[in-house]
Amino acid sequence: MKAIVLHEYGGPENLKYESVPDPVAGPGEVLIRVAASSVNPIDYKLRSGEARSYYPLELPAIIGVDFSGIVREVGEKVSGFKAGDKVMGFGSKAYAELVTAKATDLALVPEKLDLIHAAALPLVTATGEQLITRGTKIQSGQTVLVSGALGGVGRSAVWTAKKAGAIVIAGVRKSQLKQAETLGANQVLALDDSAAMEKLGFIDAVADTVAGKTAEMLLAKVKQGGVFASVLGPPANAKMHPTVKIEEVYAVPDPKTLRTLAEDQAAGRFVIPVDRMVPLADAGEAQAAAAKGGIGKILLLA
Protein backbone atom coordinates (compact mmCIF):
# COMPACT_ATOMS: atom_id res chain seq x y z
CA MET A 1 0.00 0.00 0.00
CA LYS A 2 0.91 3.68 -0.18
CA ALA A 3 1.31 5.67 3.03
CA ILE A 4 2.84 8.86 4.38
CA VAL A 5 6.04 7.96 6.18
CA LEU A 6 8.04 10.14 8.58
CA HIS A 7 11.73 9.18 8.77
CA GLU A 8 12.89 12.06 10.98
CA TYR A 9 11.29 14.86 12.95
CA GLY A 10 11.06 18.18 11.16
CA GLY A 11 8.99 20.24 8.76
CA PRO A 12 6.08 19.11 6.59
CA GLU A 13 8.53 18.33 3.77
CA ASN A 14 9.66 15.35 5.85
CA LEU A 15 6.40 13.55 5.15
CA LYS A 16 7.14 11.12 2.32
CA TYR A 17 4.64 9.26 0.12
CA GLU A 18 6.00 5.73 -0.04
CA SER A 19 5.14 2.07 -0.53
CA VAL A 20 5.01 0.07 2.69
CA PRO A 21 3.80 -3.43 3.61
CA ASP A 22 0.05 -3.88 4.05
CA PRO A 23 -1.07 -4.11 7.70
CA VAL A 24 -2.76 -7.29 8.91
CA ALA A 25 -5.76 -7.41 11.22
CA GLY A 26 -4.97 -9.25 14.43
CA PRO A 27 -7.45 -10.70 16.93
CA GLY A 28 -10.12 -8.14 17.77
CA GLU A 29 -9.03 -5.89 14.91
CA VAL A 30 -10.51 -4.76 11.62
CA LEU A 31 -8.65 -4.02 8.38
CA ILE A 32 -10.06 -0.96 6.63
CA ARG A 33 -9.56 0.44 3.14
CA VAL A 34 -9.24 4.11 3.97
CA ALA A 35 -11.50 6.54 2.11
CA ALA A 36 -10.14 9.60 3.89
CA SER A 37 -8.14 10.68 6.90
CA SER A 38 -8.10 14.14 8.42
CA VAL A 39 -5.40 16.54 9.54
CA ASN A 40 -5.34 17.41 13.25
CA PRO A 41 -2.97 19.57 15.34
CA ILE A 42 -1.61 16.44 17.05
CA ASP A 43 -0.44 15.23 13.63
CA TYR A 44 1.91 18.12 13.00
CA LYS A 45 3.02 18.19 16.64
CA LEU A 46 4.05 14.55 16.22
CA ARG A 47 5.75 15.28 12.89
CA SER A 48 7.73 18.25 14.21
CA GLY A 49 8.79 16.49 17.40
CA GLU A 50 6.93 18.96 19.60
CA ALA A 51 4.99 16.08 21.16
CA ARG A 52 7.91 13.67 21.52
CA SER A 53 8.24 14.18 25.30
CA TYR A 54 4.85 12.58 25.91
CA TYR A 55 4.22 10.75 22.63
CA PRO A 56 7.56 9.63 21.14
CA LEU A 57 7.47 8.00 17.71
CA GLU A 58 9.44 4.94 16.68
CA LEU A 59 10.83 6.22 13.38
CA PRO A 60 10.17 5.62 10.57
CA ALA A 61 6.51 6.07 11.44
CA ILE A 62 3.12 6.52 9.83
CA ILE A 63 1.09 9.21 11.59
CA GLY A 64 -2.58 10.21 11.39
CA VAL A 65 -5.49 9.66 13.74
CA ASP A 66 -8.91 10.08 12.10
CA PHE A 67 -10.14 7.86 9.31
CA SER A 68 -13.20 6.64 7.51
CA GLY A 69 -13.39 3.77 5.06
CA ILE A 70 -14.73 0.37 4.13
CA VAL A 71 -14.04 -2.83 6.04
CA ARG A 72 -11.89 -5.20 4.00
CA GLU A 73 -11.35 -7.97 6.56
CA VAL A 74 -12.13 -8.71 10.20
CA GLY A 75 -9.77 -10.48 12.55
CA GLU A 76 -10.55 -13.27 14.97
CA LYS A 77 -13.02 -12.59 17.77
CA VAL A 78 -14.57 -9.60 15.99
CA SER A 79 -18.33 -9.19 16.06
CA GLY A 80 -20.54 -6.38 14.79
CA PHE A 81 -18.58 -5.71 11.61
CA LYS A 82 -18.21 -7.44 8.26
CA ALA A 83 -16.48 -6.84 4.95
CA GLY A 84 -18.11 -3.99 3.07
CA ASP A 85 -19.27 -2.03 6.13
CA LYS A 86 -18.66 1.73 6.10
CA VAL A 87 -16.86 2.68 9.31
CA MET A 88 -15.13 5.59 11.03
CA GLY A 89 -12.92 5.95 14.06
CA PHE A 90 -9.64 7.23 15.41
CA GLY A 91 -6.51 5.35 16.25
CA SER A 92 -3.07 5.52 14.64
CA LYS A 93 -1.27 5.25 11.28
CA ALA A 94 -4.24 6.72 9.41
CA TYR A 95 -2.24 8.52 6.69
CA ALA A 96 -2.38 5.40 4.55
CA GLU A 97 -4.46 3.44 2.08
CA LEU A 98 -5.07 0.69 4.66
CA VAL A 99 -5.37 0.88 8.43
CA THR A 100 -6.10 -1.56 11.23
CA ALA A 101 -8.13 -0.61 14.27
CA LYS A 102 -9.66 -2.25 17.30
CA ALA A 103 -13.24 -3.22 16.52
CA THR A 104 -14.25 -1.74 19.86
CA ASP A 105 -13.00 1.68 18.67
CA LEU A 106 -15.08 1.78 15.47
CA ALA A 107 -18.55 3.06 14.61
CA LEU A 108 -20.68 2.48 11.55
CA VAL A 109 -21.13 5.53 9.34
CA PRO A 110 -24.79 6.64 9.24
CA GLU A 111 -26.45 5.97 5.90
CA LYS A 112 -27.11 9.66 5.24
CA LEU A 113 -23.56 10.81 6.08
CA ASP A 114 -21.00 11.07 3.28
CA LEU A 115 -18.24 8.49 3.84
CA ILE A 116 -15.40 10.91 3.09
CA HIS A 117 -16.80 13.68 5.30
CA ALA A 118 -17.13 11.13 8.12
CA ALA A 119 -13.32 11.23 8.46
CA ALA A 120 -13.61 14.76 9.86
CA LEU A 121 -15.56 13.65 12.91
CA PRO A 122 -13.94 11.04 15.17
CA LEU A 123 -11.24 12.92 17.10
CA VAL A 124 -12.84 16.37 17.32
CA THR A 125 -16.28 15.09 18.30
CA ALA A 126 -14.85 12.77 20.96
CA THR A 127 -12.67 15.57 22.32
CA GLY A 128 -15.43 18.18 22.38
CA GLU A 129 -18.01 15.84 23.87
CA GLN A 130 -15.64 14.60 26.58
CA LEU A 131 -14.50 18.15 27.32
CA ILE A 132 -18.08 18.78 28.43
CA THR A 133 -19.15 15.44 29.91
CA ARG A 134 -15.88 14.40 31.57
CA GLY A 135 -14.33 17.84 31.97
CA THR A 136 -16.89 20.47 32.95
CA LYS A 137 -19.60 17.95 33.92
CA ILE A 138 -22.00 20.82 33.20
CA GLN A 139 -25.61 20.39 34.29
CA SER A 140 -28.87 21.69 32.87
CA GLY A 141 -29.32 25.38 33.68
CA GLN A 142 -25.64 26.02 34.42
CA THR A 143 -23.56 28.37 32.31
CA VAL A 144 -20.49 27.24 30.35
CA LEU A 145 -18.25 29.24 28.05
CA VAL A 146 -16.61 27.34 25.18
CA SER A 147 -13.47 29.05 23.86
CA GLY A 148 -12.51 28.51 20.24
CA ALA A 149 -16.15 27.68 19.61
CA LEU A 150 -15.87 27.68 15.81
CA GLY A 151 -13.20 24.96 15.74
CA GLY A 152 -14.12 21.30 15.41
CA VAL A 153 -13.61 20.58 19.12
CA GLY A 154 -15.37 23.80 20.08
CA ARG A 155 -18.37 23.09 17.87
CA SER A 156 -18.69 19.62 19.37
CA ALA A 157 -18.46 21.05 22.88
CA VAL A 158 -21.09 23.72 22.16
CA TRP A 159 -23.48 21.12 20.75
CA THR A 160 -22.92 18.69 23.62
CA ALA A 161 -23.50 21.42 26.22
CA LYS A 162 -26.67 22.53 24.45
CA LYS A 163 -27.97 18.96 24.46
CA ALA A 164 -27.28 18.85 28.21
CA GLY A 165 -29.52 21.88 28.72
CA ALA A 166 -26.72 24.26 29.67
CA ILE A 167 -26.62 27.98 28.98
CA VAL A 168 -23.84 28.16 26.40
CA ILE A 169 -21.57 31.10 25.62
CA ALA A 170 -19.59 30.68 22.38
CA GLY A 171 -16.22 32.38 22.77
CA VAL A 172 -14.60 33.48 19.49
CA ARG A 173 -12.58 36.32 17.98
CA LYS A 174 -14.30 39.65 17.35
CA SER A 175 -14.02 39.06 13.61
CA GLN A 176 -15.90 35.77 13.99
CA LEU A 177 -18.95 37.00 15.92
CA LYS A 178 -21.37 36.89 12.99
CA GLN A 179 -20.23 33.43 11.92
CA ALA A 180 -20.53 32.19 15.51
CA GLU A 181 -24.22 33.08 15.57
CA THR A 182 -24.81 29.98 13.42
CA LEU A 183 -23.74 27.74 16.33
CA GLY A 184 -27.01 28.25 18.16
CA ALA A 185 -25.36 29.20 21.46
CA ASN A 186 -27.27 31.33 23.94
CA GLN A 187 -24.65 34.06 23.61
CA VAL A 188 -21.56 34.82 21.53
CA LEU A 189 -18.63 36.65 23.07
CA ALA A 190 -15.51 38.21 21.53
CA LEU A 191 -12.65 36.93 23.66
CA ASP A 192 -10.29 39.51 22.16
CA ASP A 193 -12.59 42.42 23.11
CA SER A 194 -11.49 43.69 26.53
CA ALA A 195 -14.70 45.65 27.08
CA ALA A 196 -16.85 42.60 26.34
CA MET A 197 -14.71 40.45 28.61
CA GLU A 198 -15.06 42.92 31.48
CA LYS A 199 -18.84 42.66 31.24
CA LEU A 200 -18.75 38.87 31.55
CA GLY A 201 -19.88 37.86 35.02
CA PHE A 202 -18.86 34.77 36.95
CA ILE A 203 -19.81 31.50 35.26
CA ASP A 204 -20.02 27.86 36.28
CA ALA A 205 -17.48 26.46 33.87
CA VAL A 206 -15.12 27.04 30.96
CA ALA A 207 -14.46 24.49 28.22
CA ASP A 208 -11.11 25.66 26.86
CA THR A 209 -9.66 24.85 23.44
CA VAL A 210 -7.27 27.78 22.98
CA ALA A 211 -4.96 28.05 26.05
CA GLY A 212 -2.56 31.00 26.44
CA LYS A 213 -3.50 34.43 27.76
CA THR A 214 -7.14 33.91 26.79
CA ALA A 215 -7.35 30.87 29.05
CA GLU A 216 -5.77 32.82 31.91
CA MET A 217 -8.39 35.55 31.56
CA LEU A 218 -11.23 33.05 31.41
CA LEU A 219 -10.03 31.17 34.47
CA ALA A 220 -10.57 34.36 36.48
CA LYS A 221 -14.22 34.35 35.35
CA VAL A 222 -15.03 30.93 36.84
CA LYS A 223 -16.88 31.15 40.13
CA GLN A 224 -15.62 29.52 43.32
CA GLY A 225 -16.23 25.79 43.12
CA GLY A 226 -16.56 25.99 39.33
CA VAL A 227 -14.63 24.03 36.74
CA PHE A 228 -12.04 25.00 34.14
CA ALA A 229 -11.67 22.10 31.70
CA SER A 230 -9.11 22.19 28.91
CA VAL A 231 -7.71 20.00 26.15
CA LEU A 232 -4.44 21.98 26.32
CA GLY A 233 -3.48 21.75 29.98
CA PRO A 234 -3.88 24.14 32.92
CA PRO A 235 -3.48 27.90 32.40
CA ALA A 236 -0.22 29.39 33.65
CA ASN A 237 -2.07 31.19 36.46
CA ALA A 238 -3.90 28.10 37.73
CA LYS A 239 -2.32 28.29 41.20
CA MET A 240 -3.77 31.79 41.66
CA HIS A 241 -7.29 30.34 41.57
CA PRO A 242 -7.27 27.46 44.06
CA THR A 243 -11.07 27.40 44.43
CA VAL A 244 -11.54 26.48 40.75
CA LYS A 245 -11.22 22.84 39.79
CA ILE A 246 -8.88 22.28 36.83
CA GLU A 247 -9.68 19.32 34.58
CA GLU A 248 -7.37 18.17 31.78
CA VAL A 249 -9.16 16.20 29.07
CA TYR A 250 -7.55 13.80 26.60
CA ALA A 251 -10.00 12.08 24.31
CA VAL A 252 -10.49 8.33 24.22
CA PRO A 253 -12.47 6.45 21.56
CA ASP A 254 -16.19 6.29 22.25
CA PRO A 255 -17.94 4.68 19.26
CA LYS A 256 -21.43 5.07 20.70
CA THR A 257 -21.07 8.83 21.11
CA LEU A 258 -19.32 9.10 17.72
CA ARG A 259 -22.28 7.42 16.08
CA THR A 260 -24.73 9.73 17.86
CA LEU A 261 -22.87 12.88 16.84
CA ALA A 262 -22.46 11.57 13.29
CA GLU A 263 -26.22 11.09 13.15
CA ASP A 264 -26.66 14.65 14.43
CA GLN A 265 -24.44 15.92 11.62
CA ALA A 266 -26.21 13.78 9.03
CA ALA A 267 -29.51 15.31 10.18
CA GLY A 268 -28.09 18.84 9.96
CA ARG A 269 -28.40 19.51 13.69
CA PHE A 270 -24.76 20.56 13.89
CA VAL A 271 -21.79 20.51 11.54
CA ILE A 272 -18.06 19.94 11.46
CA PRO A 273 -17.16 21.87 8.28
CA VAL A 274 -14.65 20.63 5.72
CA ASP A 275 -12.34 23.28 4.27
CA ARG A 276 -10.75 21.21 1.50
CA MET A 277 -9.92 17.71 0.32
CA VAL A 278 -6.47 16.88 -1.05
CA PRO A 279 -4.69 13.71 -2.22
CA LEU A 280 -2.90 11.67 0.44
CA ALA A 281 0.39 12.30 -1.38
CA ASP A 282 0.05 16.01 -0.53
CA ALA A 283 -0.08 15.46 3.24
CA GLY A 284 2.88 17.77 3.84
CA GLU A 285 1.18 20.68 2.08
CA ALA A 286 -2.05 19.89 3.92
CA GLN A 287 -0.31 20.01 7.30
CA ALA A 288 1.38 23.29 6.44
CA ALA A 289 -2.00 24.79 5.54
CA ALA A 290 -3.68 23.43 8.66
CA ALA A 291 -0.97 24.81 10.92
CA LYS A 292 -1.77 28.34 9.72
CA GLY A 293 -5.20 28.02 11.31
CA GLY A 294 -8.64 28.52 9.87
CA ILE A 295 -12.07 27.00 10.16
CA GLY A 296 -12.81 23.66 8.57
CA LYS A 297 -11.05 20.32 8.45
CA ILE A 298 -8.58 19.32 5.76
CA LEU A 299 -9.14 15.78 4.53
CA LEU A 300 -6.61 13.49 2.86
CA LEU A 301 -8.12 11.27 0.17
CA ALA A 302 -6.52 7.85 0.07
PDB file of N, CA, C and O in Angstrom, residues 12-13 15 37-40 43-44 47 95 275-293 296-301:
ATOM      1  N   PRO A  12       7.039  19.910   7.371  1.00  0.00           N
ATOM      2  CA  PRO A  12       6.084  19.114   6.588  1.00  0.00           C
ATOM      3  C   PRO A  12       6.708  18.425   5.385  1.00  0.00           C
ATOM      4  O   PRO A  12       6.187  17.414   4.900  1.00  0.00           O
ATOM      5  N   GLU A  13       7.842  18.970   4.902  1.00  0.00           N
ATOM      6  CA  GLU A  13       8.528  18.334   3.767  1.00  0.00           C
ATOM      7  C   GLU A  13       9.100  16.971   4.133  1.00  0.00           C
ATOM      8  O   GLU A  13       9.480  16.178   3.252  1.00  0.00           O
ATOM      9  N   LEU A  15       7.421  14.574   5.361  1.00  0.00           N
ATOM     10  CA  LEU A  15       6.397  13.553   5.150  1.00  0.00           C
ATOM     11  C   LEU A  15       6.535  13.003   3.731  1.00  0.00           C
ATOM     12  O   LEU A  15       6.335  13.721   2.747  1.00  0.00           O
ATOM     13  N   SER A  37      -8.609  10.386   5.547  1.00  0.00           N
ATOM     14  CA  SER A  37      -8.144  10.677   6.902  1.00  0.00           C
ATOM     15  C   SER A  37      -8.147  12.193   7.034  1.00  0.00           C
ATOM     16  O   SER A  37      -8.262  12.908   6.045  1.00  0.00           O
ATOM     17  N   SER A  38      -8.053  12.686   8.248  1.00  0.00           N
ATOM     18  CA  SER A  38      -8.096  14.137   8.417  1.00  0.00           C
ATOM     19  C   SER A  38      -6.866  14.640   9.144  1.00  0.00           C
ATOM     20  O   SER A  38      -6.194  13.893   9.862  1.00  0.00           O
ATOM     21  N   VAL A  39      -6.576  15.920   8.946  1.00  0.00           N
ATOM     22  CA  VAL A  39      -5.404  16.545   9.544  1.00  0.00           C
ATOM     23  C   VAL A  39      -5.806  17.207  10.864  1.00  0.00           C
ATOM     24  O   VAL A  39      -6.741  18.005  10.912  1.00  0.00           O
ATOM     25  N   ASN A  40      -5.090  16.853  11.916  1.00  0.00           N
ATOM     26  CA  ASN A  40      -5.338  17.406  13.249  1.00  0.00           C
ATOM     27  C   ASN A  40      -4.059  18.023  13.796  1.00  0.00           C
ATOM     28  O   ASN A  40      -2.957  17.638  13.397  1.00  0.00           O
ATOM     29  N   ASP A  43      -1.221  15.800  14.724  1.00  0.00           N
ATOM     30  CA  ASP A  43      -0.439  15.229  13.631  1.00  0.00           C
ATOM     31  C   ASP A  43       0.827  16.034  13.381  1.00  0.00           C
ATOM     32  O   ASP A  43       1.920  15.475  13.250  1.00  0.00           O
ATOM     33  N   TYR A  44       0.691  17.364  13.285  1.00  0.00           N
ATOM     34  CA  TYR A  44       1.907  18.123  13.000  1.00  0.00           C
ATOM     35  C   TYR A  44       2.757  18.326  14.243  1.00  0.00           C
ATOM     36  O   TYR A  44       3.960  18.579  14.140  1.00  0.00           O
ATOM     37  N   ARG A  47       4.792  15.172  13.999  1.00  0.00           N
ATOM     38  CA  ARG A  47       5.750  15.275  12.891  1.00  0.00           C
ATOM     39  C   ARG A  47       6.939  16.169  13.236  1.00  0.00           C
ATOM     40  O   ARG A  47       8.081  15.855  12.938  1.00  0.00           O
ATOM     41  N   TYR A  95      -2.661   7.943   7.975  1.00  0.00           N
ATOM     42  CA  TYR A  95      -2.242   8.521   6.690  1.00  0.00           C
ATOM     43  C   TYR A  95      -1.779   7.392   5.773  1.00  0.00           C
ATOM     44  O   TYR A  95      -0.606   7.256   5.454  1.00  0.00           O
ATOM     45  N   ASP A 275     -12.912  22.165   5.027  1.00  0.00           N
ATOM     46  CA  ASP A 275     -12.341  23.282   4.266  1.00  0.00           C
ATOM     47  C   ASP A 275     -11.909  22.838   2.874  1.00  0.00           C
ATOM     48  O   ASP A 275     -12.180  23.500   1.885  1.00  0.00           O
ATOM     49  N   ARG A 276     -11.212  21.699   2.805  1.00  0.00           N
ATOM     50  CA  ARG A 276     -10.748  21.208   1.504  1.00  0.00           C
ATOM     51  C   ARG A 276     -10.405  19.729   1.596  1.00  0.00           C
ATOM     52  O   ARG A 276     -10.203  19.195   2.694  1.00  0.00           O
ATOM     53  N   MET A 277     -10.322  19.112   0.429  1.00  0.00           N
ATOM     54  CA  MET A 277      -9.922  17.711   0.323  1.00  0.00           C
ATOM     55  C   MET A 277      -8.757  17.630  -0.644  1.00  0.00           C
ATOM     56  O   MET A 277      -8.824  18.167  -1.754  1.00  0.00           O
ATOM     57  N   VAL A 278      -7.676  16.955  -0.226  1.00  0.00           N
ATOM     58  CA  VAL A 278      -6.469  16.875  -1.047  1.00  0.00           C
ATOM     59  C   VAL A 278      -5.991  15.427  -1.105  1.00  0.00           C
ATOM     60  O   VAL A 278      -6.329  14.611  -0.237  1.00  0.00           O
ATOM     61  N   PRO A 279      -5.210  15.083  -2.134  1.00  0.00           N
ATOM     62  CA  PRO A 279      -4.691  13.712  -2.219  1.00  0.00           C
ATOM     63  C   PRO A 279      -3.772  13.376  -1.047  1.00  0.00           C
ATOM     64  O   PRO A 279      -3.067  14.257  -0.527  1.00  0.00           O
ATOM     65  N   LEU A 280      -3.762  12.131  -0.654  1.00  0.00           N
ATOM     66  CA  LEU A 280      -2.901  11.672   0.439  1.00  0.00           C
ATOM     67  C   LEU A 280      -1.445  12.050   0.185  1.00  0.00           C
ATOM     68  O   LEU A 280      -0.731  12.430   1.124  1.00  0.00           O
ATOM     69  N   ALA A 281      -1.002  11.991  -1.054  1.00  0.00           N
ATOM     70  CA  ALA A 281       0.388  12.295  -1.382  1.00  0.00           C
ATOM     71  C   ALA A 281       0.778  13.723  -0.999  1.00  0.00           C
ATOM     72  O   ALA A 281       1.957  14.018  -0.811  1.00  0.00           O
ATOM     73  N   ASP A 282      -0.215  14.611  -0.863  1.00  0.00           N
ATOM     74  CA  ASP A 282       0.052  16.011  -0.528  1.00  0.00           C
ATOM     75  C   ASP A 282      -0.119  16.298   0.957  1.00  0.00           C
ATOM     76  O   ASP A 282      -0.436  17.420   1.366  1.00  0.00           O
ATOM     77  N   ALA A 283       0.117  15.302   1.795  1.00  0.00           N
ATOM     78  CA  ALA A 283      -0.083  15.458   3.244  1.00  0.00           C
ATOM     79  C   ALA A 283       0.789  16.565   3.824  1.00  0.00           C
ATOM     80  O   ALA A 283       0.357  17.282   4.738  1.00  0.00           O
ATOM     81  N   GLY A 284       2.000  16.725   3.332  1.00  0.00           N
ATOM     82  CA  GLY A 284       2.875  17.772   3.845  1.00  0.00           C
ATOM     83  C   GLY A 284       2.293  19.151   3.607  1.00  0.00           C
ATOM     84  O   GLY A 284       2.267  19.997   4.514  1.00  0.00           O
ATOM     85  N   GLU A 285       1.809  19.392   2.397  1.00  0.00           N
ATOM     86  CA  GLU A 285       1.183  20.676   2.083  1.00  0.00           C
ATOM     87  C   GLU A 285      -0.079  20.871   2.921  1.00  0.00           C
ATOM     88  O   GLU A 285      -0.375  21.986   3.370  1.00  0.00           O
ATOM     89  N   ALA A 286      -0.828  19.798   3.126  1.00  0.00           N
ATOM     90  CA  ALA A 286      -2.054  19.887   3.923  1.00  0.00           C
ATOM     91  C   ALA A 286      -1.734  20.253   5.368  1.00  0.00           C
ATOM     92  O   ALA A 286      -2.420  21.086   5.978  1.00  0.00           O
ATOM     93  N   GLN A 287      -0.690  19.667   5.929  1.00  0.00           N
ATOM     94  CA  GLN A 287      -0.307  20.006   7.300  1.00  0.00           C
ATOM     95  C   GLN A 287       0.160  21.454   7.406  1.00  0.00           C
ATOM     96  O   GLN A 287      -0.160  22.146   8.372  1.00  0.00           O
ATOM     97  N   ALA A 288       0.916  21.910   6.419  1.00  0.00           N
ATOM     98  CA  ALA A 288       1.385  23.290   6.439  1.00  0.00           C
ATOM     99  C   ALA A 288       0.213  24.259   6.415  1.00  0.00           C
ATOM    100  O   ALA A 288       0.202  25.272   7.129  1.00  0.00           O
ATOM    101  N   ALA A 289      -0.804  23.941   5.620  1.00  0.00           N
ATOM    102  CA  ALA A 289      -1.997  24.788   5.540  1.00  0.00           C
ATOM    103  C   ALA A 289      -2.776  24.753   6.847  1.00  0.00           C
ATOM    104  O   ALA A 289      -3.238  25.792   7.341  1.00  0.00           O
ATOM    105  N   ALA A 290      -2.924  23.573   7.417  1.00  0.00           N
ATOM    106  CA  ALA A 290      -3.685  23.432   8.657  1.00  0.00           C
ATOM    107  C   ALA A 290      -3.016  24.176   9.809  1.00  0.00           C
ATOM    108  O   ALA A 290      -3.688  24.753  10.665  1.00  0.00           O
ATOM    109  N   ALA A 291      -1.694  24.177   9.828  1.00  0.00           N
ATOM    110  CA  ALA A 291      -0.965  24.815  10.918  1.00  0.00           C
ATOM    111  C   ALA A 291      -1.141  26.335  10.919  1.00  0.00           C
ATOM    112  O   ALA A 291      -0.924  26.985  11.941  1.00  0.00           O
ATOM    113  N   LYS A 292      -1.541  26.890   9.795  1.00  0.00           N
ATOM    114  CA  LYS A 292      -1.773  28.337   9.717  1.00  0.00           C
ATOM    115  C   LYS A 292      -3.101  28.732  10.345  1.00  0.00           C
ATOM    116  O   LYS A 292      -3.378  29.916  10.520  1.00  0.00           O
ATOM    117  N   GLY A 293      -3.917  27.741  10.679  1.00  0.00           N
ATOM    118  CA  GLY A 293      -5.204  28.020  11.306  1.00  0.00           C
ATOM    119  C   GLY A 293      -6.307  28.141  10.269  1.00  0.00           C
ATOM    120  O   GLY A 293      -6.099  27.954   9.078  1.00  0.00           O
ATOM    121  N   GLY A 296     -12.525  24.742   9.517  1.00  0.00           N
ATOM    122  CA  GLY A 296     -12.805  23.663   8.569  1.00  0.00           C
ATOM    123  C   GLY A 296     -11.679  22.665   8.527  1.00  0.00           C
ATOM    124  O   GLY A 296     -10.496  23.021   8.527  1.00  0.00           O
ATOM    125  N   LYS A 297     -12.034  21.405   8.475  1.00  0.00           N
ATOM    126  CA  LYS A 297     -11.047  20.318   8.454  1.00  0.00           C
ATOM    127  C   LYS A 297     -10.469  20.156   7.053  1.00  0.00           C
ATOM    128  O   LYS A 297     -11.106  20.413   6.043  1.00  0.00           O
ATOM    129  N   ILE A 298      -9.212  19.699   7.009  1.00  0.00           N
ATOM    130  CA  ILE A 298      -8.584  19.320   5.755  1.00  0.00           C
ATOM    131  C   ILE A 298      -8.530  17.795   5.719  1.00  0.00           C
ATOM    132  O   ILE A 298      -8.023  17.168   6.651  1.00  0.00           O
ATOM    133  N   LEU A 299      -9.082  17.236   4.655  1.00  0.00           N
ATOM    134  CA  LEU A 299      -9.142  15.783   4.525  1.00  0.00           C
ATOM    135  C   LEU A 299      -8.151  15.299   3.483  1.00  0.00           C
ATOM    136  O   LEU A 299      -7.956  15.936   2.441  1.00  0.00           O
ATOM    137  N   LEU A 300      -7.549  14.153   3.769  1.00  0.00           N
ATOM    138  CA  LEU A 300      -6.615  13.493   2.861  1.00  0.00           C
ATOM    139  C   LEU A 300      -7.334  12.320   2.211  1.00  0.00           C
ATOM    140  O   LEU A 300      -7.807  11.425   2.919  1.00  0.00           O
ATOM    141  N   LEU A 301      -7.409  12.335   0.905  1.00  0.00           N
ATOM    142  CA  LEU A 301      -8.118  11.275   0.171  1.00  0.00           C
ATOM    143  C   LEU A 301      -7.146  10.170  -0.192  1.00  0.00           C
ATOM    144  O   LEU A 301      -6.199  10.386  -0.955  1.00  0.00           O
TER     145      LEU A 301
END
